[in-house]
C-alpha positions as YAML, in Angstrom:
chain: A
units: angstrom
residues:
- id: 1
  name: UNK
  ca: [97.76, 127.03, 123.20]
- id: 2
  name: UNK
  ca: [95.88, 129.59, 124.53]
- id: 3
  name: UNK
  ca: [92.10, 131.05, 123.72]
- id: 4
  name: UNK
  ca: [90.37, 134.21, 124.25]
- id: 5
  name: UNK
  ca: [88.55, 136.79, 122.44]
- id: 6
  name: UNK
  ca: [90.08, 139.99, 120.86]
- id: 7
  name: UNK
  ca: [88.94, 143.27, 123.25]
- id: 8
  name: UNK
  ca: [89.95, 145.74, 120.53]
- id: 9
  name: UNK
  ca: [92.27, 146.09, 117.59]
- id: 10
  name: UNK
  ca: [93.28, 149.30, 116.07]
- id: 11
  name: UNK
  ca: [94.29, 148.61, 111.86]
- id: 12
  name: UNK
  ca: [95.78, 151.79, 111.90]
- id: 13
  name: UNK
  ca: [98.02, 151.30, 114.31]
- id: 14
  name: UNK
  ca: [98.29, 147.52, 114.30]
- id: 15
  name: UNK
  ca: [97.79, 146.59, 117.54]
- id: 16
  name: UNK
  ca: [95.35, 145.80, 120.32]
- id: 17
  name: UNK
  ca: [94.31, 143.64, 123.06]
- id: 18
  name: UNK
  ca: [92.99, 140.06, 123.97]
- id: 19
  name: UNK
  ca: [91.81, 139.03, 127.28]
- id: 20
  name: UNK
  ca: [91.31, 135.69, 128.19]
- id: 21
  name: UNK
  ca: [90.27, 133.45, 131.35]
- id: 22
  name: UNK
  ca: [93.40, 132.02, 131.46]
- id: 23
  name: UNK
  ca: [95.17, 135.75, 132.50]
- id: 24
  name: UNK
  ca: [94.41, 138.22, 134.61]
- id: 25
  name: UNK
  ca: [95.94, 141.00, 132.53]
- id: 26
  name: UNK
  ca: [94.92, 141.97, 129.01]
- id: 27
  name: UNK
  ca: [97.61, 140.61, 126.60]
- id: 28
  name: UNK
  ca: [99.23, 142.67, 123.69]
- id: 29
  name: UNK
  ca: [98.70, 142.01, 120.11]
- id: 30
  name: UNK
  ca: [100.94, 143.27, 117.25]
- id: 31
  name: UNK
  ca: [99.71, 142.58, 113.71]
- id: 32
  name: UNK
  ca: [102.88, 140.97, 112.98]
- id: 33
  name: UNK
  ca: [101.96, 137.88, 115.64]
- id: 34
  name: UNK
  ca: [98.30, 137.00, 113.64]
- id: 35
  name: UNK
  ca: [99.19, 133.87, 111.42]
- id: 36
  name: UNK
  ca: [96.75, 134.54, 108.24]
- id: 37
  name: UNK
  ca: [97.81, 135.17, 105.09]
- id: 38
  name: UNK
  ca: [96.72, 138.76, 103.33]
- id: 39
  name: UNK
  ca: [95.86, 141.94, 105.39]
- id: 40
  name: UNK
  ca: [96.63, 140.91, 109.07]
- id: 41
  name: UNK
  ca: [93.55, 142.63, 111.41]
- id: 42
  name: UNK
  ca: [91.28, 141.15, 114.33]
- id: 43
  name: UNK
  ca: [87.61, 142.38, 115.13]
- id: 44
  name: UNK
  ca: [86.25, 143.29, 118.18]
- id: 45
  name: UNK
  ca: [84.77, 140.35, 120.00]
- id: 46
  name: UNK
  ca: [85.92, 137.83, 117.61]
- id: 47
  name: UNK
  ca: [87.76, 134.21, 119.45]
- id: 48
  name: UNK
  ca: [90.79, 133.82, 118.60]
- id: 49
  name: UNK
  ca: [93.99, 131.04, 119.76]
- id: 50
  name: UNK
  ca: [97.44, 132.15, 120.61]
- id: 51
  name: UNK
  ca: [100.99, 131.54, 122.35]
- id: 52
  name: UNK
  ca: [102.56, 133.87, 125.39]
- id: 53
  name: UNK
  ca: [105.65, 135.64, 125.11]
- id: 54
  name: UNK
  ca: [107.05, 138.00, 127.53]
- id: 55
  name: UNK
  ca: [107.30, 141.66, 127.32]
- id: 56
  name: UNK
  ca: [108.41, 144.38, 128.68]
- id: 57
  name: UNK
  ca: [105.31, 145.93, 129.71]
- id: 58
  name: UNK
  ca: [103.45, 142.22, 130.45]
- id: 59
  name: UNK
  ca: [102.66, 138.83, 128.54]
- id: 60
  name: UNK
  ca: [102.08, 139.69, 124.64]
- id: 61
  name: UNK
  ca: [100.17, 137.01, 122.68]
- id: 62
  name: UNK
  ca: [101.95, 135.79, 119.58]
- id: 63
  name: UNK
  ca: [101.05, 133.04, 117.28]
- id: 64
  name: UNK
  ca: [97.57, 134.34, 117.15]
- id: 65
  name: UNK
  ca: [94.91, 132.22, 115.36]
- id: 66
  name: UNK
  ca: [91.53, 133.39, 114.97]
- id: 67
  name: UNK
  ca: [89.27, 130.39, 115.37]
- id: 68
  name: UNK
  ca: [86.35, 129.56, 112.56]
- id: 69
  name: UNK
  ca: [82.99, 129.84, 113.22]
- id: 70
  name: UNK
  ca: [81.78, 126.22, 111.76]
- id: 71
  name: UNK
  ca: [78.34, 127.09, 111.71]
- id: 72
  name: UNK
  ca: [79.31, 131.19, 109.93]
- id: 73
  name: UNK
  ca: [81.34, 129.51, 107.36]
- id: 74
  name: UNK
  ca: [78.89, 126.48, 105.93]
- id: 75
  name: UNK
  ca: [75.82, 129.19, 106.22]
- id: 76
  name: UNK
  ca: [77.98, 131.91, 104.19]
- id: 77
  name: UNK
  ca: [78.46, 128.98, 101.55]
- id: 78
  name: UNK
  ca: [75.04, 128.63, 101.22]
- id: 79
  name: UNK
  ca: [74.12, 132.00, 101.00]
- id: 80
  name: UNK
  ca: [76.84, 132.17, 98.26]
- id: 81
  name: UNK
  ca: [75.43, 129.00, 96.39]
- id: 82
  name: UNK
  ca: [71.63, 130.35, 96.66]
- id: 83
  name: UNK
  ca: [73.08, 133.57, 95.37]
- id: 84
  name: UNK
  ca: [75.31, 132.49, 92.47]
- id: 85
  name: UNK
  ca: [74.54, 132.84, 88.72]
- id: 86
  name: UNK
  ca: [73.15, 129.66, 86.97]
- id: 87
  name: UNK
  ca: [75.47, 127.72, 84.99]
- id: 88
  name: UNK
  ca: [74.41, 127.67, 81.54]
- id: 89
  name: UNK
  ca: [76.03, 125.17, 79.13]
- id: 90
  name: UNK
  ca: [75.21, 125.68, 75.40]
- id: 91
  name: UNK
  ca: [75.74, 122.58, 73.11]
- id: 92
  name: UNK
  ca: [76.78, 123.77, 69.72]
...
């Protein structure tokens, strides 16, 4: 497995580019190689894990993960506790 950050991704088109330290080239994305479930985009900048398969134009990346941001994730749950109504139980 492979990491590197996404250079750009187009949702329109469904397709952009990673580069990565491990390559010299940029490699080829296609929305149909990013393993989430739901609507299937990349951001600009954002890490991400993958496999290399050959094309015809270069190495694509398939199998693309993006990674979690450990630290993003626990402070957006805390911003969504803080935020949250109050749970109000009424005893009849």
């Amino acid at each position: 497995m492979h990491h590197g950050t996404v250079k750009w991704f187009n949702n329109a088109k469904g397709y952009g580019f990673i580069v990565s330290e491990s390559f010299e080239e940029d490699l080829f994305i296609h929305y149909s190689s990013i393993l989430i479930d739901g609507y299937k985009t990349l951001k600009a900048g954002q890490s991400v894990s993958f496999k290399t398969s050959p094309g015809k134009q270069g190495l694509h990346a398939v199998d693309i993960m993006p990674e979690i941001d450990e630290d993003k994730t626990l402070h957006q749950h805390v911003n969504n506790e803080a935020t949250a109504s109050p749970k109000i139980s009424v005893n009849a």
